[in-house]
CSV table of C-alpha atoms in Angstrom, one decimal:
chain,number,residue,atom,x,y,z
A,1430,UNK,CA,-11.6,9.2,-13.5
A,1431,UNK,CA,-15.1,7.9,-14.2
A,1432,UNK,CA,-17.6,7.6,-11.3
A,1433,UNK,CA,-17.1,4.5,-9.2
A,1434,UNK,CA,-19.1,1.5,-10.2
A,1435,UNK,CA,-17.3,-1.1,-8.1
A,1436,UNK,CA,-19.3,-2.2,-5.0
A,1437,UNK,CA,-17.6,-0.6,-2.1
A,1438,UNK,CA,-16.4,-2.3,1.0
A,1439,UNK,CA,-18.7,-2.1,4.0
A,1440,UNK,CA,-17.6,-0.2,7.1
A,1441,UNK,CA,-19.0,-0.5,10.5
A,1442,UNK,CA,-20.6,2.9,11.2
A,1443,UNK,CA,-20.2,2.7,15.0
A,1444,UNK,CA,-16.5,1.8,14.7
A,1445,UNK,CA,-15.9,4.6,12.2
A,1446,UNK,CA,-17.6,7.1,14.5
A,1447,UNK,CA,-15.5,6.0,17.4
A,1448,UNK,CA,-12.3,6.0,15.3
A,1449,UNK,CA,-12.8,9.6,14.1
A,1450,UNK,CA,-13.2,10.8,17.7
A,1451,UNK,CA,-10.3,8.7,18.9
A,1452,UNK,CA,-7.8,9.9,16.3
A,1453,UNK,CA,-8.8,13.5,16.7
A,1454,UNK,CA,-8.3,13.1,20.5
A,1455,UNK,CA,-4.8,11.6,20.0
A,1456,UNK,CA,-3.8,14.7,18.0
A,1457,UNK,CA,-5.4,17.1,20.5
A,1458,UNK,CA,-3.4,15.5,23.3
A,1459,UNK,CA,-0.2,16.3,21.3
A,1460,UNK,CA,-1.3,19.8,20.4
A,1461,UNK,CA,-1.6,20.7,24.1
A,1462,UNK,CA,2.1,20.1,24.5
A,1463,UNK,CA,3.4,22.1,21.5
A,1464,UNK,CA,5.8,25.0,22.1
A,1465,UNK,CA,6.0,28.0,19.8
A,1466,UNK,CA,9.2,26.6,18.4
A,1467,UNK,CA,7.5,23.3,17.5
A,1468,UNK,CA,4.6,25.1,15.9
A,1469,UNK,CA,7.0,27.0,13.7
A,1470,UNK,CA,8.7,23.8,12.5
A,1471,UNK,CA,8.5,23.0,8.8
A,1472,UNK,CA,6.5,20.0,7.5
A,1473,UNK,CA,6.7,17.9,4.3
A,1474,UNK,CA,3.6,19.7,3.0
A,1475,UNK,CA,5.2,22.5,1.0
A,1476,UNK,CA,5.7,25.6,3.1
A,1477,UNK,CA,3.1,24.7,5.7
A,1478,UNK,CA,4.5,24.8,9.3
A,1479,UNK,CA,3.2,22.7,12.1
A,1480,UNK,CA,0.8,25.4,12.9
A,1481,UNK,CA,-0.9,25.1,9.5
A,1482,UNK,CA,-0.9,21.4,9.7
A,1483,UNK,CA,-2.5,21.3,13.2
A,1484,UNK,CA,-5.1,23.9,12.2
A,1485,UNK,CA,-6.0,21.7,9.2
A,1486,UNK,CA,-6.8,18.8,11.5
A,1487,UNK,CA,-9.7,20.8,12.9
A,1488,UNK,CA,-10.9,21.6,9.4
A,1489,UNK,CA,-11.2,17.9,8.7
A,1490,UNK,CA,-14.1,17.8,11.2
A,1491,UNK,CA,-15.2,21.4,10.9
A,1492,UNK,CA,-16.7,20.6,7.5
A,1493,UNK,CA,-19.2,18.3,9.2
A,1494,UNK,CA,-20.8,21.2,11.1
A,1495,UNK,CA,-20.6,23.5,8.1
A,1496,UNK,CA,-22.3,21.3,5.6
A,1497,UNK,CA,-24.8,19.7,7.9
A,1498,UNK,CA,-26.1,23.2,8.5
A,1499,UNK,CA,-27.1,23.4,4.9
A,1500,UNK,CA,-30.3,21.9,3.3
A,1501,UNK,CA,-30.1,18.2,2.8
A,1502,UNK,CA,-29.5,17.3,-0.9
A,1503,UNK,CA,-32.2,15.4,-2.8
A,1504,UNK,CA,-29.9,12.6,-4.0
A,1505,UNK,CA,-26.5,11.2,-3.5
A,1506,UNK,CA,-24.0,12.4,-6.1
A,1507,UNK,CA,-20.6,11.0,-5.0
A,1508,UNK,CA,-19.8,7.5,-4.0
A,1509,UNK,CA,-17.2,6.7,-1.4
A,1510,UNK,CA,-14.7,5.4,-4.0
A,1511,UNK,CA,-15.1,8.6,-6.1
A,1512,UNK,CA,-13.7,10.7,-3.2
A,1513,UNK,CA,-10.0,10.0,-3.4
A,1514,UNK,CA,-9.8,11.1,-7.0
A,1515,UNK,CA,-11.5,14.4,-6.5
A,1516,UNK,CA,-9.5,15.9,-3.6
A,1517,UNK,CA,-6.7,17.3,-5.8
A,1518,UNK,CA,-9.1,19.7,-7.6
A,1519,UNK,CA,-9.7,21.7,-4.4
A,1520,UNK,CA,-6.2,21.7,-3.0
A,1521,UNK,CA,-5.7,25.4,-3.6
A,1522,UNK,CA,-8.9,26.4,-1.9
A,1523,UNK,CA,-8.0,24.2,1.1
A,1524,UNK,CA,-4.6,25.7,1.3
A,1525,UNK,CA,-6.0,29.2,1.5
A,1526,UNK,CA,-8.5,28.3,4.1
A,1527,UNK,CA,-5.9,26.5,6.2
A,1528,UNK,CA,-3.6,29.5,6.2
A,1529,UNK,CA,-6.4,31.8,7.2
A,1530,UNK,CA,-7.5,29.6,10.0
A,1531,UNK,CA,-4.0,29.1,11.4
A,1532,UNK,CA,-3.2,32.9,11.2
A,1533,UNK,CA,-6.5,33.8,13.0
A,1534,UNK,CA,-6.4,31.2,15.8
A,1535,UNK,CA,-4.0,32.0,18.6
A,1536,UNK,CA,-5.4,29.3,20.9
A,1537,UNK,CA,-5.2,26.0,19.1
A,1538,UNK,CA,-6.1,24.0,22.2
A,1539,UNK,CA,-9.4,25.8,22.6
A,1540,UNK,CA,-10.1,25.3,18.9
A,1541,UNK,CA,-9.5,21.5,19.2
A,1542,UNK,CA,-11.7,21.4,22.3
A,1543,UNK,CA,-14.5,23.2,20.6
A,1544,UNK,CA,-14.3,21.0,17.5
A,1545,UNK,CA,-14.2,17.8,19.6
A,1546,UNK,CA,-17.3,18.7,21.6
A,1547,UNK,CA,-19.3,19.8,18.5
A,1548,UNK,CA,-18.3,16.7,16.5
A,1549,UNK,CA,-19.4,14.4,19.3
A,1550,UNK,CA,-22.8,16.2,19.3
A,1551,UNK,CA,-23.1,15.7,15.5
A,1552,UNK,CA,-22.1,12.1,15.7
A,1553,UNK,CA,-24.7,11.4,18.4
A,1554,UNK,CA,-27.6,13.1,16.4
A,1555,UNK,CA,-26.9,12.4,12.7
A,1556,UNK,CA,-28.1,9.3,10.9
A,1557,UNK,CA,-25.7,7.3,8.7
A,1558,UNK,CA,-27.8,7.8,5.6
A,1559,UNK,CA,-28.3,11.6,6.0
A,1560,UNK,CA,-27.1,13.2,2.8
A,1561,UNK,CA,-24.8,16.2,3.1
A,1562,UNK,CA,-23.3,18.5,0.5
A,1563,UNK,CA,-19.5,18.5,0.2
A,1564,UNK,CA,-17.0,20.3,-2.1
A,1565,UNK,CA,-17.5,17.4,-4.5
A,1566,UNK,CA,-21.2,16.8,-4.4
A,1567,UNK,CA,-23.7,15.1,-2.1
A,1568,UNK,CA,-22.5,12.1,0.0
A,1569,UNK,CA,-23.9,10.1,2.8
A,1570,UNK,CA,-22.9,11.1,6.3
A,1571,UNK,CA,-21.5,7.5,6.9
A,1572,UNK,CA,-19.3,7.8,3.8
A,1573,UNK,CA,-18.0,11.3,4.7
A,1574,UNK,CA,-16.9,9.9,8.1
A,1575,UNK,CA,-14.9,7.2,6.4
A,1576,UNK,CA,-13.1,10.0,4.4
A,1577,UNK,CA,-12.4,11.7,7.7
A,1578,UNK,CA,-10.4,8.7,8.9
A,1579,UNK,CA,-8.2,9.2,5.8
A,1580,UNK,CA,-7.7,12.9,6.5
A,1581,UNK,CA,-6.9,12.4,10.2
A,1582,UNK,CA,-4.7,9.4,9.7
A,1583,UNK,CA,-2.7,10.9,6.8
A,1584,UNK,CA,-2.2,14.2,8.6
A,1585,UNK,CA,-1.3,12.5,11.9
A,1586,UNK,CA,1.5,10.8,10.0
A,1587,UNK,CA,2.5,14.2,8.6
A,1588,UNK,CA,2.7,15.6,12.2
A,1589,UNK,CA,4.8,12.7,13.4
A,1590,UNK,CA,7.1,13.2,10.4
A,1591,UNK,CA,7.5,16.9,11.3
A,1592,UNK,CA,7.9,16.3,15.1
A,1593,UNK,CA,9.1,12.7,15.6
A,1594,UNK,CA,9.4,13.3,19.3
A,1595,UNK,CA,5.6,13.4,19.6
A,1596,UNK,CA,4.9,9.9,18.6
A,1597,UNK,CA,1.1,10.6,18.1
A,1598,UNK,CA,-0.6,7.2,18.1
A,1599,UNK,CA,-2.8,5.9,15.3
A,1600,UNK,CA,-6.2,4.6,16.3
A,1601,UNK,CA,-6.4,1.0,14.9
A,1602,UNK,CA,-9.8,1.4,13.3
A,1603,UNK,CA,-9.0,4.7,11.7
A,1604,UNK,CA,-5.7,3.3,10.3
A,1605,UNK,CA,-7.6,0.2,9.0
A,1606,UNK,CA,-10.3,2.3,7.3
A,1607,UNK,CA,-7.8,4.6,5.7
A,1608,UNK,CA,-5.7,1.7,4.5
A,1609,UNK,CA,-8.7,-0.1,3.0
A,1610,UNK,CA,-10.2,2.9,1.2
A,1611,UNK,CA,-6.9,3.8,-0.4
A,1612,UNK,CA,-6.3,0.2,-1.4
A,1613,UNK,CA,-9.7,-0.1,-3.0
A,1614,UNK,CA,-9.1,3.2,-4.8
A,1615,UNK,CA,-5.9,1.6,-6.3
A,1616,UNK,CA,-8.0,-1.4,-7.5
A,1617,UNK,CA,-10.4,1.1,-9.1
A,1618,UNK,CA,-7.7,3.2,-10.7
A,1619,UNK,CA,-5.8,0.2,-12.1
A,1620,UNK,CA,-8.4,-2.5,-12.6
A,1621,UNK,CA,-7.3,-6.1,-13.2
A,1622,UNK,CA,-6.1,-9.2,-11.4
A,1623,UNK,CA,-2.4,-9.6,-12.4
A,1624,UNK,CA,-1.0,-8.0,-9.2
A,1625,UNK,CA,-2.0,-8.8,-5.6
A,1626,UNK,CA,-1.3,-5.9,-3.2
A,1627,UNK,CA,-1.1,-7.0,0.4
A,1628,UNK,CA,-1.2,-4.6,3.3
A,1629,UNK,CA,-1.4,-6.8,6.4
A,1630,UNK,CA,-3.4,-6.9,8.6
A,1631,UNK,CA,-5.9,-4.7,6.9
A,1632,UNK,CA,-6.3,-5.2,3.2
A,1633,UNK,CA,-5.6,-7.3,0.1
A,1634,UNK,CA,-6.6,-6.2,-3.3
A,1635,UNK,CA,-5.9,-7.3,-6.9
A,1636,UNK,CA,-5.2,-4.7,-9.6
A,1637,UNK,CA,-3.4,-4.0,-12.9
A,1638,UNK,CA,-4.5,-5.5,-16.2
A,1639,UNK,CA,-3.0,-8.7,-17.3
A,1640,UNK,CA,-3.2,-12.5,-16.7
A,1641,UNK,CA,-5.2,-13.3,-13.6
A,1642,UNK,CA,-4.1,-16.0,-11.2
A,1643,UNK,CA,-6.7,-18.5,-10.0
A,1644,UNK,CA,-5.0,-20.6,-7.4
A,1645,UNK,CA,-1.9,-20.7,-5.2
A,1646,UNK,CA,0.6,-17.9,-4.8
A,1647,UNK,CA,0.1,-15.2,-7.4
A,1648,UNK,CA,3.1,-14.5,-9.7
A,1649,UNK,CA,3.0,-10.7,-9.0
A,1650,UNK,CA,2.9,-9.6,-5.3
A,1651,UNK,CA,3.4,-6.3,-3.6
A,1652,UNK,CA,3.5,-6.2,0.2
A,1653,UNK,CA,4.0,-3.4,2.6
A,1654,UNK,CA,2.8,-2.1,6.0
A,1655,UNK,CA,-0.2,0.3,6.4
A,1656,UNK,CA,1.7,3.5,7.0
A,1657,UNK,CA,4.1,2.9,4.1
A,1658,UNK,CA,1.1,2.1,1.9
A,1659,UNK,CA,-0.6,5.3,3.0
A,1660,UNK,CA,2.5,7.4,2.2
A,1661,UNK,CA,2.7,5.7,-1.3
A,1662,UNK,CA,-1.0,6.2,-2.0
A,1663,UNK,CA,-0.8,9.9,-1.1
A,1664,UNK,CA,2.5,10.8,-2.6
A,1665,UNK,CA,4.4,11.2,0.7
A,1666,UNK,CA,6.8,8.5,-0.4
A,1667,UNK,CA,7.9,7.5,-3.9
A,1668,UNK,CA,7.9,3.9,-5.2
A,1669,UNK,CA,11.7,3.8,-5.8
A,1670,UNK,CA,12.3,5.3,-2.4
A,1671,UNK,CA,10.2,2.7,-0.6
A,1672,UNK,CA,11.9,-0.1,-2.4
A,1673,UNK,CA,15.3,1.2,-1.6
A,1674,UNK,CA,14.4,1.5,2.0
A,1675,UNK,CA,13.0,-2.1,2.0
A,1676,UNK,CA,9.7,-0.8,3.1
A,1677,UNK,CA,8.0,-2.6,0.2
A,1678,UNK,CA,8.5,-6.1,-1.1
A,1679,UNK,CA,7.7,-6.6,-4.8
A,1680,UNK,CA,8.0,-9.8,-6.7
A,1681,UNK,CA,7.1,-10.6,-10.3
A,1682,UNK,CA,7.6,-8.8,-13.6
A,1683,UNK,CA,4.3,-6.8,-13.2
A,1684,UNK,CA,4.9,-5.9,-9.6
A,1685,UNK,CA,5.8,-2.3,-10.3
A,1686,UNK,CA,3.2,0.2,-9.1
A,1687,UNK,CA,5.1,3.4,-9.9
A,1688,UNK,CA,2.9,4.1,-12.9
A,1689,UNK,CA,-0.3,4.1,-10.8
A,1690,UNK,CA,0.9,5.9,-7.7
A,1691,UNK,CA,0.0,8.0,-6.0
A,1692,UNK,CA,-3.6,7.2,-5.8
A,1693,UNK,CA,-4.6,10.3,-4.0
A,1694,UNK,CA,-2.5,13.4,-4.8
């Protein structure tokens, strides 16, 4: 995937900061209630148990502390829309680190509290434009925080899938940012204007090469809800599965996104 050249959507930094803290707090409230039996429950993420999944939530914010402690890079190397296409390259490393953290942390509640407190401090003292190193190259702090809404939203859905009884809520701003970033990534991956993808109430993008409509209802339309879209974009749900469950409405001869999904593996 070439570097992103498309002008990226603007995100309100204050809302993103609040969303990151709010979504993490929702998960923390649920973690406080988990029993040993629930922590040992399987998840849809390979052989991760709930314990690994919960520990991984704290890593999503722990990286802020770790990378901000390093020297500031001289220039930005990674645009926000580059990020979704680079995560798969480090999945093995992330898996190893997650297992190590889960195995070495008996008190997950204390870990969440520590991470919450430290993240609030970092958000209060770090400027949006501050460059920070990441696994993929230097990014602005503001862009990294948008990626954190994706990590936290996706893995909150994973947690609810493993333990439906929890019903962990999704912060509206976090869900919106996650939906929009993954929708924009689809438009970058499959450029064009022949298909309109609608994810109300958060995003509408056009994608897939072919005839472009100019007025009225487009001939090829895909519509779904935010969580179904996020599952499709991250490979949690397959295209055929979503259609069979009537979780996606697709009309038009080009309205088949199976060839370009998932966006973020």
